[in-house]
Coordinates of C-alpha atoms and ligand atoms in Angstrom, one line a residue:
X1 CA 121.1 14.4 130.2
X2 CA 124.6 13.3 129.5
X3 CA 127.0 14.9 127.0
X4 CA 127.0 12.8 123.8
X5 CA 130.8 13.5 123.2
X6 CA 133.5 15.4 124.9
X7 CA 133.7 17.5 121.8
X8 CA 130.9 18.3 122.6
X9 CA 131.0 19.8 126.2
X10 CA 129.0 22.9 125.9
X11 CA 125.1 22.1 126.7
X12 CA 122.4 24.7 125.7
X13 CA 119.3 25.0 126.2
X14 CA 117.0 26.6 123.0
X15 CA 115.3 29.8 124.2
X16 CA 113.6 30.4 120.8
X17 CA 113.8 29.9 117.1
X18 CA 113.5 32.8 114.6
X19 CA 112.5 32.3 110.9
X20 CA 114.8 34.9 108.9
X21 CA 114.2 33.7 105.5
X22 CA 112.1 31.1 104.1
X23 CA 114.8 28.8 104.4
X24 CA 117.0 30.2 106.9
X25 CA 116.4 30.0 110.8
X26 CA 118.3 31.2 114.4
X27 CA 118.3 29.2 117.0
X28 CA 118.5 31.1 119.9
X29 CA 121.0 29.2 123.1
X30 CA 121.1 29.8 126.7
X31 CA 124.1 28.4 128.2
X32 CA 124.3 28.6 131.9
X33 CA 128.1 28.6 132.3
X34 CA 130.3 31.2 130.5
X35 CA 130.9 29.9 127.0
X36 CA 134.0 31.7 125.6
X37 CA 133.7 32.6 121.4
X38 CA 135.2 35.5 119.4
X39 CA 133.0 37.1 116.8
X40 CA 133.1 34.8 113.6
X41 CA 134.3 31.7 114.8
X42 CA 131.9 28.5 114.5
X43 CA 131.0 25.9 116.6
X44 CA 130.3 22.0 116.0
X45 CA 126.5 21.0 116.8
X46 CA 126.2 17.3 118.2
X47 CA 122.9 16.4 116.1
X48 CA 120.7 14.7 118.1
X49 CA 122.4 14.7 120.5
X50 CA 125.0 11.5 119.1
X51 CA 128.2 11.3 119.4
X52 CA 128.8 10.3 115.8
X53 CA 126.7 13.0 113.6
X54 CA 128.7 16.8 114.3
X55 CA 128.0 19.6 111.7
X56 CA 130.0 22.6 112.2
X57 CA 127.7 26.3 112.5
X58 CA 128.4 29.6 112.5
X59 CA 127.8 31.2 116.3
X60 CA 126.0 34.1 114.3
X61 CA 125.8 36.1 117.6
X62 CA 128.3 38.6 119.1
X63 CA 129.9 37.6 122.8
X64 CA 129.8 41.0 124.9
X65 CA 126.6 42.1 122.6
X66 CA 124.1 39.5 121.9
X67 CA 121.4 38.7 124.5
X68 CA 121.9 34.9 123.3
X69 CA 124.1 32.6 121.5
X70 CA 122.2 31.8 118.1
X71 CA 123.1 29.7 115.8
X72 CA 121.9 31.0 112.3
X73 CA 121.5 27.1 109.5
X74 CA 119.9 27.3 106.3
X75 CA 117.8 24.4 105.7
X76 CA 119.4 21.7 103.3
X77 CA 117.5 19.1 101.9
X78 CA 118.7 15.9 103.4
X79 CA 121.2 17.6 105.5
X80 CA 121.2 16.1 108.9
X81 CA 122.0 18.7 111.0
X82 CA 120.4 21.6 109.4
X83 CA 117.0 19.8 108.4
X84 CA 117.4 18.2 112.6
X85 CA 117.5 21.7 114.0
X86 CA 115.2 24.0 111.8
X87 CA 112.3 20.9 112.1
X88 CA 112.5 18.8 114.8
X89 CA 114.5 20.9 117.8
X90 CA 111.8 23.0 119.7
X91 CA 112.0 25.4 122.1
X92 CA 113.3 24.0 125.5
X93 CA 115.5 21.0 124.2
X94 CA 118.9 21.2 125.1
X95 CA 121.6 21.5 122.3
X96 CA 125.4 20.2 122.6
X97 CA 127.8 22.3 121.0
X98 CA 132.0 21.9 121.3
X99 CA 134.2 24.7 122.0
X100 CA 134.4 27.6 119.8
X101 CA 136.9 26.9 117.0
X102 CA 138.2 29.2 113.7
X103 CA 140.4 32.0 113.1
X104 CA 138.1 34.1 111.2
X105 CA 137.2 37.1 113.4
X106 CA 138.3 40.5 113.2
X107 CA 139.1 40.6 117.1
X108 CA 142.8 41.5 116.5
X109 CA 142.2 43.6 113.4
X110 CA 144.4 46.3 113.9
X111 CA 143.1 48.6 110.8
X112 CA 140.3 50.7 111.4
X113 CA 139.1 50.2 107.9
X114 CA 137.1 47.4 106.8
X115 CA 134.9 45.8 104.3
X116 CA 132.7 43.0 104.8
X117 CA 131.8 40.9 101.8
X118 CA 128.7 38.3 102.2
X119 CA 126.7 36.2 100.2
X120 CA 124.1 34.3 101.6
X121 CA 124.4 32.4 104.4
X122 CA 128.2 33.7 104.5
X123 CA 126.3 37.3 106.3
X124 CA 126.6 35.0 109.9
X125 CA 129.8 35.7 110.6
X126 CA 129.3 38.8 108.7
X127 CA 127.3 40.0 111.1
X128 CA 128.6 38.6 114.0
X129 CA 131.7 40.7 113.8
X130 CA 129.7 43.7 112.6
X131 CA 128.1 43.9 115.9
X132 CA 131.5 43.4 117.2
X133 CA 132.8 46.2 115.7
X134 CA 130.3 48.5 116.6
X135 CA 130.4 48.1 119.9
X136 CA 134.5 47.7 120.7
X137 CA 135.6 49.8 117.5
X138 CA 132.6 52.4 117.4
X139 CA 135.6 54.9 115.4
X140 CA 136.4 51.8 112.7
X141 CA 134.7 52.6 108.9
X142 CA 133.3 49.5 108.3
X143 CA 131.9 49.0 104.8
X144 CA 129.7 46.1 103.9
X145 CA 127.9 44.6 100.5
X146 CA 125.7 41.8 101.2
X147 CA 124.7 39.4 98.2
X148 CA 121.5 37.6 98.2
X149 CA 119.2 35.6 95.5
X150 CA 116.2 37.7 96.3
X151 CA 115.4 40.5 98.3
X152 CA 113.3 38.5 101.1
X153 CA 116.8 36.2 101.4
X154 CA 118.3 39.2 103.5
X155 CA 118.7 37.4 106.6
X156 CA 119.1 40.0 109.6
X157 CA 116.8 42.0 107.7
X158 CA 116.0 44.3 110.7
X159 CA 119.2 44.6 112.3
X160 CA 121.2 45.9 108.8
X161 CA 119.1 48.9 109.1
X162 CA 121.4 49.9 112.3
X163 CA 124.4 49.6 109.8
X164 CA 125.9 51.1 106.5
X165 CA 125.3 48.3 104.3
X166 CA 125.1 47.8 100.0
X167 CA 122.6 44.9 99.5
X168 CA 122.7 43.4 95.9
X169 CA 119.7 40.8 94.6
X170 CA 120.6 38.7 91.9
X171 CA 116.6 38.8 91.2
X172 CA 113.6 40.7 91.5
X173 CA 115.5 43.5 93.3
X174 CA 113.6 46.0 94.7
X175 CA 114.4 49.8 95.6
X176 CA 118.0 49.9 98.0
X177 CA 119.3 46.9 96.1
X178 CA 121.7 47.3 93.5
X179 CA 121.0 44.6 90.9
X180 CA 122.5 41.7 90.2
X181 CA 125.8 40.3 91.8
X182 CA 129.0 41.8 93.4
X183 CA 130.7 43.9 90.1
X184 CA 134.4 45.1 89.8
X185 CA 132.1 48.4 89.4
X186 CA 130.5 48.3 93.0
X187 CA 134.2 47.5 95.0
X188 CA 135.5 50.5 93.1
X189 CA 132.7 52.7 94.4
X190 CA 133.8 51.6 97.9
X191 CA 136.2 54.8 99.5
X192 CA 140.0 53.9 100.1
X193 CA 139.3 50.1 99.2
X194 CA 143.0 49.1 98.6
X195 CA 143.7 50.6 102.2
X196 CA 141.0 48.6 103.5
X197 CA 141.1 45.1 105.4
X198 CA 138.6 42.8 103.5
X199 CA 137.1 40.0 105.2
X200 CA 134.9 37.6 102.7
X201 CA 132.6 35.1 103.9
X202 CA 130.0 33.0 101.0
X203 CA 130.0 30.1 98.6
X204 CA 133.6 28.9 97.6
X205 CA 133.2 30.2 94.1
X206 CA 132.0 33.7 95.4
X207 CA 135.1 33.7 97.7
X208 CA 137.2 32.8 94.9
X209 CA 136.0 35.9 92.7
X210 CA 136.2 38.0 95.8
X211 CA 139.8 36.9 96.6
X212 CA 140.6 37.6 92.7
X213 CA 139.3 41.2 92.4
X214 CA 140.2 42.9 95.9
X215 CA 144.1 41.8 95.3
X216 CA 143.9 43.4 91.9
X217 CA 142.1 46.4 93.3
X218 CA 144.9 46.3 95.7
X219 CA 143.9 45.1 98.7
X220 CA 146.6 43.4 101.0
X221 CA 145.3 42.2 103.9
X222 CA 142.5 39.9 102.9
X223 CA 140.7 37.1 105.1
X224 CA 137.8 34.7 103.8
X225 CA 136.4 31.8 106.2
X226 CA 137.7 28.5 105.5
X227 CA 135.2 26.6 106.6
X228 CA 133.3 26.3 102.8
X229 CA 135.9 24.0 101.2
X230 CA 135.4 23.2 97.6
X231 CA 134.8 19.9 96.4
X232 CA 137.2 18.8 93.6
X233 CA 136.5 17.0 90.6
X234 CA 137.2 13.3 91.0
X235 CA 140.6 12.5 89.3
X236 CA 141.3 10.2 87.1
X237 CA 145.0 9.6 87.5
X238 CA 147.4 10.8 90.2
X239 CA 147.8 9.2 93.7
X240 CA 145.8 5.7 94.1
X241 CA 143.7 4.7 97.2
X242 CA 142.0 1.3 97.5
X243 CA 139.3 1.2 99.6
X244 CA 139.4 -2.4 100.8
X245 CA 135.8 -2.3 102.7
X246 CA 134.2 -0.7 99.9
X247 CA 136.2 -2.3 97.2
X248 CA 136.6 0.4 95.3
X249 CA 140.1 2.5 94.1
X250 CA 139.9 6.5 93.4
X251 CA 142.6 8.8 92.1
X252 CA 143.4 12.0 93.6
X253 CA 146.2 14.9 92.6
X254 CA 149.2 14.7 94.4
X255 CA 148.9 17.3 97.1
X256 CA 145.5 16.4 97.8
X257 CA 144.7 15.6 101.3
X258 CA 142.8 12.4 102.1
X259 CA 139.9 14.2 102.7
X260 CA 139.7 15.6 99.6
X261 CA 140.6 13.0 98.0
X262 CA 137.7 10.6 99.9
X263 CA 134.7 14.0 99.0
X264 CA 136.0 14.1 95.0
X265 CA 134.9 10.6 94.9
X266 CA 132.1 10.4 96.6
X267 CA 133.4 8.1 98.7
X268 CA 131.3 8.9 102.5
X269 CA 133.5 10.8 105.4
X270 CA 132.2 12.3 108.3
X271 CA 133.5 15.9 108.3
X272 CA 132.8 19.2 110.3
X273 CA 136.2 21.0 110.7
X274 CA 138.2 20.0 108.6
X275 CA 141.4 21.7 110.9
X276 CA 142.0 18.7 112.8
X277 CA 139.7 19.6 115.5
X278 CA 136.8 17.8 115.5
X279 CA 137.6 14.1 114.8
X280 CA 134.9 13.7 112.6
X281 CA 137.1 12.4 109.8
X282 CA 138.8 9.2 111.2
X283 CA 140.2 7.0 108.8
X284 CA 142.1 3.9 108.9
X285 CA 145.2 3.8 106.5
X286 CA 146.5 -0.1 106.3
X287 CA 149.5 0.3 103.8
X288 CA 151.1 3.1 102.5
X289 CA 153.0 6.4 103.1
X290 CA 151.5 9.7 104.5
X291 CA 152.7 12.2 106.8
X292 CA 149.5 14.1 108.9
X293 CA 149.8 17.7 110.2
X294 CA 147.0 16.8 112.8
X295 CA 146.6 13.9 115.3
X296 CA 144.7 15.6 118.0
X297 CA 141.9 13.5 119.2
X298 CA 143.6 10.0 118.0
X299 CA 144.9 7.9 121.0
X300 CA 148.2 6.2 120.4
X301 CA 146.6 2.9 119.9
X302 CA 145.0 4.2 117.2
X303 CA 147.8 6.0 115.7
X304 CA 149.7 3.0 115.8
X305 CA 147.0 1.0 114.6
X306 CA 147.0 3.6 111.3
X307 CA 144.0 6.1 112.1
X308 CA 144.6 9.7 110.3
X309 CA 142.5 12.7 110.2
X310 CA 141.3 12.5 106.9
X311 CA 141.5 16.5 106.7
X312 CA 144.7 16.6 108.2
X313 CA 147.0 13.4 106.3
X314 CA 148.9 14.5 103.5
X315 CA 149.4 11.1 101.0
X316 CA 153.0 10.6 99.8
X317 CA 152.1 8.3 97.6
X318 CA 149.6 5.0 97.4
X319 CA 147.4 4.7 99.7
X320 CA 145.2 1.1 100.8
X321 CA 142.5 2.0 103.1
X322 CA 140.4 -0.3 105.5
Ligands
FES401 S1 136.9 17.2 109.9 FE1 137.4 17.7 111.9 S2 139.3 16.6 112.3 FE2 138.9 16.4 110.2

């Protein structure tokens, strides 16, 4: 079986799939060569195995810990990758993944006091460093409050009974849930928080709140994943692009990067990193100014030829796309 894409090096081969939630699954990887990953960081998933459809997942597992690497995807309607490998991959198929990519791990955390913030499918990462933690910081005090919808949405359900956790439902909670979402009242109940490294992982807006509250509690060193970008509202006036192939013309703020320019309008981008990584976001600028803090997967041809990393150029001004 040949690789799709050399991002894409990395084939597995699925040793079993694990419902967690009703709609959350782990996939469960055996790679036969050494795959290096830090706890927390992601890898991109060729889907179906092409070279052109990458999605970028959480390795949910713990290198130096977990028997497997797993891959933990809630199931999106109409998501390609997600609705590919909780449906159709089966035990058995092999599974092409790039090298592990992301900063978010707590591997050279120096403080030995932490707390772990999740919501939702944001616990993958979550976890995989809690693991981590536990077995190559045993002395750290790691505090950790978990945010689901429902009570049966704890994904990991089993394995948080090893750990000091807070769960909080939004609904129907049941007893050892504190009701409804993450409070200003439940971080103050947390010991020494403003001493405390905080490391945040959930939807943007959750983030957002997170990032808000802990610095005014007085935390300093705060980390949240990245990877969950939000998705502007289309602008109305700012920068112009022209979108010669789909004859169309958008408006983004200045500052924006094409990539967010190209997702507040709706206008279709393939996308998985967005660090420069991946490639996913190719582009071809005909006319304009930009500068790009990214070329790496480009050839000079097509750097010449005006290909960008969507997630990576930075309009100066106009911009005419092919
Ligand atoms: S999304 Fe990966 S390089 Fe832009």
């Amino acid at each position: 079986m040949t690789m799709p894409t050399p991002q894409c090096p990395w084939r597995m081969q699925v040793h079993h799939i694990r419902q967690e939630t009703p709609d959350v699954w782990t996939i469960s990887l055996v790679c036969h060569d050494y795959y290096p990953y830090r706890a927390g960081q992601y890898a991109l998933v060729s889907i179906r195995n092409s070279a052109q459809t990458l999605r970028a997942y959480t390795l949910s597992s713990t290198p130096g810990v977990s028997e497997y690497i797993t891959l933990t995807v809630r199931r999106i309607e109409e998501g390609a990758g997600s609705q590919w490998l909780t449906r159709e991959v089966k035990r058995g198929d092999y599974v092409w993944l790039s090298d592990a990519q992301g900063e978010f791990t707590c591997d050279n955390e120096t403080n030995d006091k932490l707390l772990l913030l999740a919501a939702g499918c944001g616990v993958t990462p979550i976890m995989s460093m809690r693991r981590w933690l536990a077995k190559y910081r045993p002395q750290a005090d790691v505090q950790v409050i978990f945010n689901v919808r429902s009570p049966e949405d704890v994904i990991f359900a089993n394995e948080w009974r090893d750990y000091p956790i807070t769960l909080v439902a939004e609904n129907n909670a049941t007893a050892g849930f504190a009701v409804g979402r993450l409070s200003r009242e439940l971080l103050t109940q947390v010991p020494d928080l403003a001493a405390r490294t905080v490391m945040t992982c959930g939807p943007a807006a959750y983030m957002e709140w997170v990032e808000k509250e802990v610095k005014a509690l007085g935390v300093t060193r705060f980390f949240k994943e990245q990877f969950f970008t939000p998705v502007a509202e289309a602008a109305t006036s700012g920068l112009k692009f022209s979108k010669l192939s789909a004859m169309k013309t958008f408006y983004a703020p200045v500052g924006s990067t094409l990539l967010e320019a190209l997702e507040s309008n709706k206008v279709p981008v393939n996308v998985a990193c967005r660090a420069g990584v991946c490639g996913c976001c190719k582009t071809q600028v005909v006319s304009g100014e930009y500068s790009v803090s990214s070329t790496m997967t480009l050839t000079e041809q097509e750097i010449a030829d005006g290909y960008v990393l969507a997630c990576s150029c930075h309009p100066q001004g106009d911009l005419v796309l092919a």
